[in-house]
Amino acid sequence: MKLNISDTFNSQLPSDPNTENTRRKVFEAMYSYVKPKVPSNPQLIHYSLEMVKAIGLDGNDTDSQDFLKVFSGSNVCPETKPYAMAYAGHQFGSWAGQLGDGRAINLFEVEHNQKRWALQLKGAGETPYSRQGDGLAVLRSSIREYLCSEAMFHLGVPTTRALSLVISGDEVLRDMLYDGNAAYETGAIVCRVAPTFIRFGNFELFAARQDYKNLKELTDYTLKYFYPELGKPSKDSYIKLFQEVAHRTLEMIIHWQRIGFVHGVMNTDNMSILGLTIDYGPYGWLEGFDFGWTPNTTDRQNKRYRYGNQPNIGLWNLLQLANALYPLVEESDPFETILKQYQTDFESKSLKMMRSKLGLIIEDKKDVHLMTDLEDCLLLSETDMTIFFRLLSGYKKGDAETGLKKVEKAFYNPTEISDAVAEQWKVWFRSYDQRLRRETLTDQERQAHMNSVNPKYVLRNYMAQLAIDEADKGNYDLIDELFNLLKKPYDEQPEYQKWFAKRPEWARHKVGCSMLSCSS
Ligand code: AMP
Ligand code: MG
């Protein structure tokens, strides 16, 4: 196994001089050296061939002992120095102070095809940032992260990627529902991959401590390696950096809204400086369309991270990043302008996104009403978001009176479709039909457009759970099936039609399907 190792983060930025693996506060350093825990009996369960190739390896390498050893944490590659990153963050709206990679260990960076990739093991043991945790991850949450991050990529959403899924051979104690019923679960390790794993929280850590030297160094490093087009370090390029991060964050969240993805824990330590979806924990997919839905039981009371609030939280998180970068600029106006722009852009971009979901090309300001009326209809009875939009693409101009028939498979409980409900839908279909008449696309062309933004297949909460249940019995076939299915989420794939189905009733209130906690 030959990798083109090209470390920058741990070769150019200050390290914690203390190399012991003890939990502590770390000052004036961006990371601490730490070795992964050696797993007792590692087993490679799955890998992403695309990512294997992206980092410069080929399929044969995955059969090697080397591959297993490096990506399970058994062996450290020669001349590399694994480390855990230091960061802070705001969690659920409150300042949480130092957090850091408590269960993630960065192995190294590679360069391949002019791309830089950082490789990180999640669940490879404790680090100086583990606080009260054990640094480990369980199989269920590792399967969820592994499958979802690759699925998100293929849905066209900016995201960290996954290289491999390994079972460690060790048992991990978890209180899944925080109700005092802890149990041993299978331990696992995901190797995840991104150009960098720097988060908003890395900047917040130094700003909070008024360590402006390191704040500047981190920002300059970020500019140099990940935003070189913004120019050399200066007040101007720092502002541009913030502008670009705001832009990317909004783009990412608009994608989430388009496909019905709810992150679940949008704390600032889970916000990537590259605008990537990061840290797949208690995330979920909207089944019934509902702005108020969150899969995260830890957030059940306030629902801070509910579907409809994600764009606002993006803004709130960007404000924290602005506060962190402010000492480098010492002017608040540019930050305020960018944050205001986020709000205007949000309006126009979500309208544009909704237009695309409805197959509308012409821009009309009045479309807002069509969208809000549709949202009202979707809330009349429990309506599966993914199925609704996919079926809507089959609508034919002039069919307003029977439009509802086309989408009725999206309704969870057809008996809820009373005459009054059906009438409200009919009214909406009439205005949709009128609006479509102003478009020039044929029904067929519109369908193709719509099917390229409305996925047929997403990683429904129960699907991941089925793969987990099978894996717990030692059968990993379903992981492979879902992995392959989700490589082409916009394609019809008739052989996988069974996955184009509403959540089954058994999954409605099942732990792991609709209820997830941060305990992973
Ligand atoms: P999360 O909300 O999962 O992104 O985690 C928030 C913080 O808790 C991060 O600093 C994580 O590294 C840390 N953390 C989460 N789970 C564990 C664990 N099992 N052991 C150590 N640290 C953890
Ligand atoms: Mg996190």
Coordinates of C-alpha atoms and ligand atoms in Angstrom, one line a residue:
M1 CA 0.0 0.0 0.0
K2 CA 1.7 3.2 -1.2
L3 CA 0.3 6.5 -0.2
N4 CA 1.5 10.0 -1.1
I5 CA 1.6 11.3 2.4
S6 CA 1.7 15.1 2.6
D7 CA 1.0 16.4 6.1
T8 CA 0.5 20.1 6.6
F9 CA -1.7 20.5 9.6
N10 CA 0.6 18.7 12.0
S11 CA 3.8 19.8 10.3
Q12 CA 3.1 23.5 10.1
L13 CA 0.9 24.4 13.1
P14 CA 1.8 24.3 16.8
S15 CA 1.4 21.1 18.7
D16 CA 0.6 20.4 22.3
P17 CA 4.1 19.8 23.9
N18 CA 2.5 17.3 26.3
T19 CA 2.4 13.9 24.4
E20 CA 0.7 11.9 27.2
N21 CA -2.7 10.6 26.5
T22 CA -4.4 12.2 29.5
R23 CA -7.5 14.3 29.5
R24 CA -6.8 18.0 29.9
K25 CA -7.2 21.5 28.8
V26 CA -4.7 22.3 26.0
F27 CA -3.5 25.8 25.4
E28 CA -1.6 27.5 22.6
A29 CA -1.7 24.4 20.4
M30 CA -4.0 23.2 17.6
Y31 CA -3.7 19.5 18.3
S32 CA -2.2 16.8 20.5
Y33 CA -0.3 13.8 19.3
V34 CA -2.1 10.6 20.2
K35 CA -1.9 7.1 18.9
P36 CA -5.1 5.1 18.0
K37 CA -6.0 2.3 20.3
V38 CA -5.0 -1.1 19.0
P39 CA -8.2 -3.0 18.3
S40 CA -8.3 -6.6 19.5
N41 CA -9.7 -8.3 16.4
P42 CA -10.3 -5.8 13.5
Q43 CA -12.4 -6.9 10.6
L44 CA -13.0 -4.8 7.4
I45 CA -16.7 -4.8 6.8
H46 CA -17.0 -2.4 3.9
Y47 CA -15.0 0.2 1.9
S48 CA -15.8 2.9 -0.6
L49 CA -13.9 2.0 -3.8
E50 CA -14.3 5.6 -5.0
M51 CA -12.6 6.9 -1.9
V52 CA -9.9 4.2 -2.1
K53 CA -9.1 5.4 -5.6
A54 CA -9.4 9.1 -4.6
I55 CA -6.6 8.7 -2.1
G56 CA -4.4 7.0 -4.6
L57 CA -5.0 3.3 -3.9
D58 CA -6.7 0.5 -5.8
G59 CA -9.1 -2.3 -5.1
N60 CA -6.3 -4.8 -4.5
D61 CA -4.9 -2.7 -1.6
T62 CA -8.1 -3.2 0.4
D63 CA -7.3 -7.0 0.6
S64 CA -3.9 -6.2 2.3
Q65 CA -3.2 -6.6 5.9
D66 CA -1.7 -3.1 5.7
F67 CA -5.0 -1.5 4.7
L68 CA -6.8 -3.2 7.6
K69 CA -4.1 -2.4 10.1
V70 CA -3.8 1.3 9.2
F71 CA -7.5 2.0 8.9
S72 CA -8.4 0.1 12.1
G73 CA -5.7 1.9 14.1
S74 CA -3.5 -1.2 14.7
N75 CA -0.6 0.3 12.8
V76 CA 0.6 3.8 12.4
C77 CA 2.0 4.4 8.9
P78 CA 5.8 5.1 8.9
E79 CA 6.7 8.7 9.2
T80 CA 3.2 9.8 10.2
K81 CA 2.2 11.3 13.5
P82 CA -1.5 10.9 14.3
Y83 CA -3.2 13.6 16.3
A84 CA -6.5 14.9 17.8
M85 CA -7.5 18.4 17.0
A86 CA -8.3 21.1 19.6
Y87 CA -11.6 23.0 19.2
A88 CA -14.3 24.5 21.2
G89 CA -17.9 25.2 20.4
H90 CA -21.4 26.4 21.2
Q91 CA -23.7 23.4 21.9
F92 CA -27.4 23.8 21.8
G93 CA -27.0 27.6 22.0
S94 CA -24.6 27.8 24.9
W95 CA -20.9 28.2 25.1
A96 CA -19.3 24.8 25.9
G97 CA -15.6 25.7 26.1
Q98 CA -12.9 23.3 24.9
L99 CA -14.2 20.2 23.2
G100 CA -11.8 18.8 20.6
D101 CA -11.6 15.4 18.9
G102 CA -12.7 13.2 21.8
R103 CA -13.1 10.1 19.6
A104 CA -11.5 11.1 16.3
I105 CA -7.8 10.7 15.5
N106 CA -6.3 12.2 12.4
L107 CA -3.9 9.8 10.7
F108 CA -2.3 11.8 7.9
E109 CA -3.0 13.8 4.8
V110 CA -2.4 12.5 1.3
E111 CA -2.2 14.3 -2.0
H112 CA -3.5 12.6 -5.1
N113 CA -4.7 14.0 -8.4
Q114 CA -4.0 17.5 -7.1
K115 CA -6.4 17.0 -4.2
R116 CA -5.6 17.0 -0.6
W117 CA -7.3 14.6 1.7
A118 CA -7.1 14.3 5.5
L119 CA -7.9 10.8 6.8
Q120 CA -9.4 10.5 10.2
L121 CA -10.4 7.5 12.3
K122 CA -13.6 7.9 14.3
G123 CA -13.9 5.7 17.3
A124 CA -10.2 4.8 17.6
G125 CA -9.9 5.4 21.3
E126 CA -9.5 8.1 23.8
T127 CA -7.6 11.4 23.3
P128 CA -6.7 14.3 25.6
Y129 CA -10.1 15.7 24.5
S130 CA -12.2 12.7 25.4
R131 CA -13.5 14.4 28.6
Q132 CA -15.9 11.8 30.2
G133 CA -16.2 9.7 27.0
D134 CA -14.3 6.6 26.0
G135 CA -13.2 7.7 22.5
L136 CA -15.0 4.7 21.0
A137 CA -17.9 4.3 18.6
V138 CA -20.5 1.6 18.2
L139 CA -21.4 -0.3 15.1
R140 CA -24.8 1.2 14.7
S141 CA -23.6 4.8 14.7
S142 CA -20.7 3.8 12.5
I143 CA -22.9 2.2 9.9
R144 CA -25.1 5.3 10.0
E145 CA -22.2 7.6 9.4
Y146 CA -20.5 5.4 6.8
L147 CA -23.7 4.9 4.7
C148 CA -25.0 8.4 5.0
S149 CA -21.9 10.4 4.2
E150 CA -21.4 8.5 0.9
A151 CA -25.1 8.7 0.2
M152 CA -25.1 12.5 0.7
F153 CA -22.2 12.8 -1.7
H154 CA -24.1 11.1 -4.4
L155 CA -27.1 13.2 -3.7
G156 CA -24.9 16.2 -4.6
V157 CA -24.6 17.5 -1.0
P158 CA -21.2 18.8 0.2
T159 CA -20.1 16.4 2.8
T160 CA -17.1 14.6 4.4
R161 CA -16.7 11.2 2.8
A162 CA -16.1 7.7 4.2
L163 CA -13.3 5.3 3.2
S164 CA -13.8 2.2 5.4
L165 CA -15.9 0.6 8.0
V166 CA -14.1 -1.7 10.4
I167 CA -15.4 -3.7 13.4
S168 CA -12.8 -3.5 16.2
G169 CA -13.5 -6.7 18.0
D170 CA -14.0 -4.8 21.2
E171 CA -17.2 -4.2 23.1
V172 CA -18.4 -0.7 23.9
L173 CA -20.7 0.2 26.8
R174 CA -23.5 2.6 25.8
D175 CA -26.6 3.9 27.4
M176 CA -28.4 4.4 24.2
L177 CA -31.4 6.3 25.6
Y178 CA -29.7 7.8 28.6
D179 CA -32.2 6.0 30.8
G180 CA -29.8 4.0 32.9
N181 CA -30.0 0.9 30.8
A182 CA -26.4 0.6 29.6
A183 CA -25.5 -2.4 27.4
Y184 CA -22.4 -3.7 25.6
E185 CA -22.4 -3.1 21.9
T186 CA -20.0 -4.0 19.0
G187 CA -17.3 -1.4 18.6
A188 CA -16.5 0.0 15.2
I189 CA -14.2 2.5 13.4
V190 CA -15.0 4.6 10.4
C191 CA -12.2 6.2 8.4
R192 CA -13.6 9.4 7.2
V193 CA -12.1 11.7 4.7
A194 CA -12.2 15.4 3.9
P195 CA -9.8 18.0 2.6
T196 CA -9.7 19.2 6.2
F197 CA -11.8 18.6 9.4
I198 CA -11.4 22.2 10.7
R199 CA -14.6 23.4 12.2
F200 CA -16.0 26.8 13.3
G201 CA -15.1 25.7 16.8
N202 CA -11.4 25.6 16.0
F203 CA -11.5 29.4 15.6
E204 CA -13.8 29.9 18.5
L205 CA -11.3 28.1 20.8
F206 CA -8.5 30.7 20.2
A207 CA -10.9 33.7 20.1
A208 CA -12.4 32.8 23.4
R209 CA -8.9 32.6 25.0
Q210 CA -7.8 35.8 23.3
D211 CA -5.0 33.8 21.8
Y212 CA -4.9 35.9 18.6
K213 CA -1.6 34.6 17.5
N214 CA -2.9 31.1 17.0
L215 CA -6.2 32.5 15.7
K216 CA -4.3 34.2 13.0
E217 CA -2.1 31.3 12.3
L218 CA -5.1 28.9 11.9
T219 CA -6.9 31.4 9.7
D220 CA -3.8 31.9 7.5
Y221 CA -3.4 28.2 7.2
T222 CA -7.0 27.8 6.2
L223 CA -6.7 30.5 3.5
K224 CA -3.4 29.1 2.2
Y225 CA -4.6 25.5 1.8
F226 CA -8.3 25.7 1.3
Y227 CA -9.1 29.1 -0.1
P228 CA -5.9 30.2 -1.9
E229 CA -8.1 32.1 -4.5
L230 CA -9.0 34.6 -1.8
G231 CA -5.5 36.0 -1.6
K232 CA -2.7 36.4 0.9
P233 CA -3.6 36.9 4.6
S234 CA -5.0 40.4 5.1
K235 CA -8.1 41.9 6.7
D236 CA -9.6 41.8 3.2
S237 CA -9.0 38.1 2.7
Y238 CA -10.3 37.3 6.2
I239 CA -13.5 39.0 5.3
K240 CA -13.7 37.2 2.0
L241 CA -13.0 34.0 3.8
F242 CA -16.0 34.6 6.1
Q243 CA -18.1 35.5 3.1
E244 CA -17.2 32.3 1.3
V245 CA -17.9 30.2 4.4
A246 CA -21.3 31.9 4.8
H247 CA -22.0 31.2 1.1
R248 CA -21.0 27.5 1.3
T249 CA -22.9 27.0 4.6
L250 CA -26.1 28.3 3.1
E251 CA -25.6 26.2 0.0
M252 CA -25.2 23.1 2.1
I253 CA -28.3 23.8 4.2
I254 CA -30.4 24.5 1.1
H255 CA -29.4 21.1 -0.1
W256 CA -30.4 19.6 3.2
Q257 CA -33.8 21.3 2.9
R258 CA -34.2 20.0 -0.7
I259 CA -33.7 16.4 0.2
G260 CA -35.3 16.5 3.7
F261 CA -32.1 15.8 5.7
V262 CA -32.1 16.9 9.3
H263 CA -28.6 17.0 10.8
G264 CA -29.8 16.9 14.4
V265 CA -26.8 18.4 16.2
M266 CA -25.8 21.7 14.4
N267 CA -23.5 22.8 17.2
T268 CA -20.7 25.1 16.1
D269 CA -18.2 22.2 16.7
N270 CA -20.1 20.3 14.0
M271 CA -19.8 23.1 11.4
S272 CA -17.1 22.6 8.8
I273 CA -15.1 25.6 7.7
L274 CA -15.4 24.1 4.1
G275 CA -19.2 24.0 4.3
L276 CA -19.3 20.2 4.4
T277 CA -21.9 18.2 6.2
I278 CA -19.9 16.7 9.1
D279 CA -20.5 14.5 12.1
Y280 CA -23.3 12.2 11.3
G281 CA -24.8 11.5 14.7
P282 CA -28.5 11.6 15.5
Y283 CA -29.4 12.8 12.0
G284 CA -32.6 11.7 10.2
W285 CA -34.6 12.0 7.0
L286 CA -38.0 13.6 6.9
E287 CA -40.6 11.0 6.2
G288 CA -43.8 12.9 6.9
F289 CA -43.1 16.5 5.8
D290 CA -42.9 18.5 9.0
F291 CA -40.9 21.7 9.7
G292 CA -40.9 20.9 13.4
W293 CA -39.3 17.5 13.1
T294 CA -36.0 16.5 14.7
P295 CA -34.7 12.9 15.1
N296 CA -32.6 13.9 18.1
T297 CA -34.2 13.0 21.4
T298 CA -31.6 15.0 23.2
D299 CA -33.2 18.1 21.6
R300 CA -36.8 16.9 22.0
Q301 CA -37.8 19.8 24.3
N302 CA -36.7 22.8 22.3
K303 CA -36.3 21.3 18.9
R304 CA -33.6 23.8 18.2
Y305 CA -32.3 21.7 15.3
R306 CA -35.6 20.9 13.7
Y307 CA -35.9 20.7 10.0
G308 CA -37.5 24.2 9.5
N309 CA -34.9 25.8 11.8
Q310 CA -31.8 24.6 10.0
P311 CA -31.3 27.8 7.9
N312 CA -31.7 30.0 11.0
I313 CA -29.2 27.9 12.9
G314 CA -26.7 28.2 10.1
L315 CA -27.0 32.0 10.5
W316 CA -26.6 31.8 14.2
N317 CA -23.5 29.6 13.9
L318 CA -22.0 32.0 11.3
L319 CA -22.5 34.8 13.8
Q320 CA -20.4 32.8 16.3
L321 CA -17.7 32.4 13.6
A322 CA -17.9 36.1 12.8
N323 CA -17.3 36.9 16.5
A324 CA -14.3 34.5 16.5
L325 CA -12.8 36.1 13.4
Y326 CA -13.6 39.7 14.5
P327 CA -10.2 40.2 16.3
L328 CA -8.4 39.7 13.0
V329 CA -10.5 42.4 11.3
E330 CA -11.6 44.7 14.1
E331 CA -14.5 46.1 12.1
S332 CA -18.0 44.7 12.5
D333 CA -19.7 46.2 9.4
P334 CA -18.3 43.8 6.9
F335 CA -19.5 40.8 9.0
E336 CA -22.9 42.3 9.5
T337 CA -23.3 42.9 5.8
I338 CA -22.4 39.3 5.0
L339 CA -24.8 38.0 7.7
K340 CA -27.6 40.2 6.2
Q341 CA -26.8 38.9 2.8
Y342 CA -27.2 35.3 4.1
Q343 CA -30.8 36.2 5.0
T344 CA -31.6 37.7 1.6
D345 CA -29.8 34.9 -0.2
F346 CA -31.7 32.3 1.9
E347 CA -35.0 33.7 0.6
S348 CA -33.9 33.7 -3.0
K349 CA -32.1 30.4 -2.9
S350 CA -34.9 28.5 -1.2
L351 CA -37.3 29.9 -3.7
K352 CA -35.0 28.8 -6.5
M353 CA -34.6 25.3 -4.9
M354 CA -38.4 24.9 -4.5
R355 CA -38.9 26.0 -8.1
S356 CA -36.5 23.3 -9.2
K357 CA -38.4 20.7 -7.1
L358 CA -41.6 21.7 -8.9
G359 CA -40.0 21.7 -12.3
L360 CA -40.4 25.4 -12.9
I361 CA -37.8 27.2 -15.0
I362 CA -39.3 30.7 -15.4
E363 CA -38.8 32.9 -12.4
D364 CA -41.8 34.6 -11.0
K365 CA -41.8 36.3 -7.6
K366 CA -45.4 35.2 -7.0
D367 CA -44.2 31.6 -6.9
V368 CA -43.8 32.1 -3.2
H369 CA -47.6 31.7 -2.8
L370 CA -47.5 28.5 -4.8
M371 CA -44.8 27.1 -2.4
T372 CA -46.5 28.2 0.8
D373 CA -49.9 26.8 -0.4
L374 CA -48.1 23.5 -1.2
E375 CA -46.5 23.4 2.2
D376 CA -49.9 23.9 3.8
C377 CA -51.3 21.0 1.8
L378 CA -48.3 18.8 2.7
L379 CA -49.2 19.4 6.3
L380 CA -52.9 18.5 6.0
S381 CA -52.1 14.8 6.5
E382 CA -48.9 12.9 7.0
T383 CA -47.3 13.1 3.6
D384 CA -44.0 11.4 2.7
M385 CA -41.7 14.2 1.4
T386 CA -39.5 12.1 -0.9
I387 CA -42.3 10.1 -2.4
F388 CA -44.5 13.1 -2.9
F389 CA -42.0 15.1 -5.0
R390 CA -40.9 12.0 -6.9
L391 CA -44.5 11.2 -7.9
L392 CA -45.3 14.8 -8.7
S393 CA -42.8 14.6 -11.5
G394 CA -45.3 12.3 -13.2
Y395 CA -47.9 15.0 -13.3
K396 CA -49.3 15.9 -16.8
K397 CA -50.4 19.3 -17.7
G398 CA -54.2 19.6 -17.7
D399 CA -54.7 16.9 -15.1
A400 CA -55.5 19.2 -12.1
E401 CA -58.7 17.4 -11.3
T402 CA -57.0 14.1 -10.9
G403 CA -53.6 15.4 -9.8
L404 CA -54.1 14.1 -6.3
K405 CA -54.4 10.5 -7.6
K406 CA -50.9 10.8 -8.9
V407 CA -49.4 11.5 -5.5
E408 CA -51.7 9.5 -3.2
K409 CA -49.1 6.9 -2.5
A410 CA -47.2 9.6 -0.5
F411 CA -50.0 9.7 2.1
Y412 CA -49.4 7.7 5.2
N413 CA -53.1 7.5 6.1
P414 CA -55.4 7.8 3.1
T415 CA -58.4 8.0 5.4
E416 CA -57.2 11.4 6.5
I417 CA -57.9 12.7 3.0
S418 CA -61.4 14.0 3.7
D419 CA -63.4 15.8 1.0
A420 CA -62.2 19.1 2.4
V421 CA -58.5 18.0 2.3
A422 CA -59.0 16.7 -1.2
E423 CA -60.6 20.0 -2.2
Q424 CA -57.6 22.0 -0.9
W425 CA -55.3 19.8 -2.8
K426 CA -57.4 20.3 -6.0
V427 CA -57.1 24.0 -5.6
W428 CA -53.4 23.7 -5.4
F429 CA -53.1 21.5 -8.4
R430 CA -55.2 24.0 -10.4
S431 CA -52.8 26.8 -9.6
Y432 CA -49.8 24.5 -10.3
D433 CA -51.3 23.6 -13.6
Q434 CA -51.9 27.2 -14.5
R435 CA -48.3 28.0 -13.6
L436 CA -47.0 25.1 -15.7
R437 CA -48.8 26.5 -18.7
R438 CA -46.4 29.4 -18.7
E439 CA -43.5 27.1 -18.9
T440 CA -42.2 25.8 -22.3
L441 CA -41.0 22.4 -21.1
T442 CA -42.9 19.3 -22.2
D443 CA -44.2 17.0 -19.5
Q444 CA -41.4 14.6 -20.2
E445 CA -38.7 17.3 -20.1
R446 CA -40.1 18.6 -16.8
Q447 CA -40.1 15.1 -15.4
A448 CA -36.4 14.7 -16.2
H449 CA -35.6 18.0 -14.6
M450 CA -37.6 17.2 -11.5
N451 CA -36.1 13.7 -11.1
S452 CA -32.6 15.2 -11.1
V453 CA -33.3 17.2 -7.9
N454 CA -36.0 15.0 -6.2
P455 CA -34.2 11.8 -5.2
K456 CA -36.1 8.5 -5.5
Y457 CA -34.0 6.9 -2.8
V458 CA -32.7 8.3 0.4
L459 CA -31.3 6.6 3.5
R460 CA -34.6 6.4 5.3
N461 CA -34.2 6.1 9.0
Y462 CA -35.6 2.5 9.1
M463 CA -33.4 1.4 6.2
A464 CA -30.2 2.2 8.1
Q465 CA -31.8 0.4 11.1
L466 CA -32.4 -2.7 9.1
A467 CA -28.8 -2.7 8.0
I468 CA -27.8 -2.3 11.6
D469 CA -30.0 -5.2 12.8
E470 CA -28.6 -7.5 10.1
A471 CA -25.0 -6.4 10.9
D472 CA -25.7 -7.2 14.6
K473 CA -26.4 -10.8 13.4
G474 CA -23.1 -10.8 11.5
N475 CA -24.7 -10.2 8.0
Y476 CA -23.3 -7.2 6.2
D477 CA -25.1 -7.8 2.8
L478 CA -27.7 -5.0 3.5
I479 CA -24.9 -2.5 4.1
D480 CA -23.6 -3.4 0.7
E481 CA -27.0 -3.2 -0.9
L482 CA -27.9 0.2 0.5
F483 CA -24.4 1.5 -0.3
N484 CA -24.9 0.5 -4.0
L485 CA -28.5 1.7 -4.1
L486 CA -27.6 5.1 -2.8
K487 CA -24.8 5.6 -5.3
K488 CA -27.6 6.5 -7.8
P489 CA -30.3 8.1 -5.8
Y490 CA -31.9 9.9 -8.7
D491 CA -32.1 6.9 -11.0
E492 CA -35.2 4.7 -11.2
Q493 CA -33.3 1.5 -10.4
P494 CA -36.4 -0.7 -10.7
E495 CA -34.5 -3.6 -9.2
Y496 CA -34.5 -1.7 -5.9
Q497 CA -38.1 -0.5 -6.1
K498 CA -38.9 -2.0 -2.7
W499 CA -36.9 0.9 -1.2
F500 CA -39.2 3.4 -2.8
A501 CA -41.6 3.0 0.0
K502 CA -43.0 4.8 3.0
R503 CA -41.6 4.1 6.4
P504 CA -43.3 0.9 7.7
E505 CA -45.5 1.2 10.7
W506 CA -43.1 -0.8 13.0
A507 CA -40.5 1.9 12.5
R508 CA -42.7 4.9 13.5
H509 CA -41.6 5.0 17.1
K510 CA -38.7 2.6 17.1
V511 CA -35.5 3.6 18.7
G512 CA -32.9 4.2 16.0
C513 CA -35.6 5.0 13.4
S514 CA -37.4 8.0 14.6
M515 CA -35.6 8.4 18.0
L516 CA -31.9 8.9 18.2
S517 CA -29.7 10.4 20.8
C518 CA -26.2 11.7 20.8
S519 CA -25.1 8.4 22.5
S520 CA -23.0 6.9 19.7
Ligands
AMP1 P1 -20.8 15.3 18.9 O1 -22.0 16.0 19.3 O2 -21.0 13.8 18.6 O3 -20.2 15.9 17.6 O4 -19.7 15.4 20.0 C1 -19.4 16.5 20.8 C2 -18.1 16.4 21.5 O5 -18.1 15.2 22.3 C3 -16.9 16.2 20.6 O6 -15.8 16.9 21.2 C4 -16.7 14.8 20.6 O7 -15.3 14.4 20.3 C5 -17.0 14.4 22.0 N1 -17.5 13.0 22.1 C6 -18.6 12.4 21.6 N2 -18.6 11.1 21.9 C7 -17.5 10.8 22.5 C8 -16.9 9.6 23.1 N3 -17.6 8.4 23.0 N4 -15.7 9.7 23.6 C9 -15.1 10.8 23.7 N5 -15.5 12.0 23.3 C10 -16.7 12.0 22.7
MG2 MG -18.9 16.6 16.7

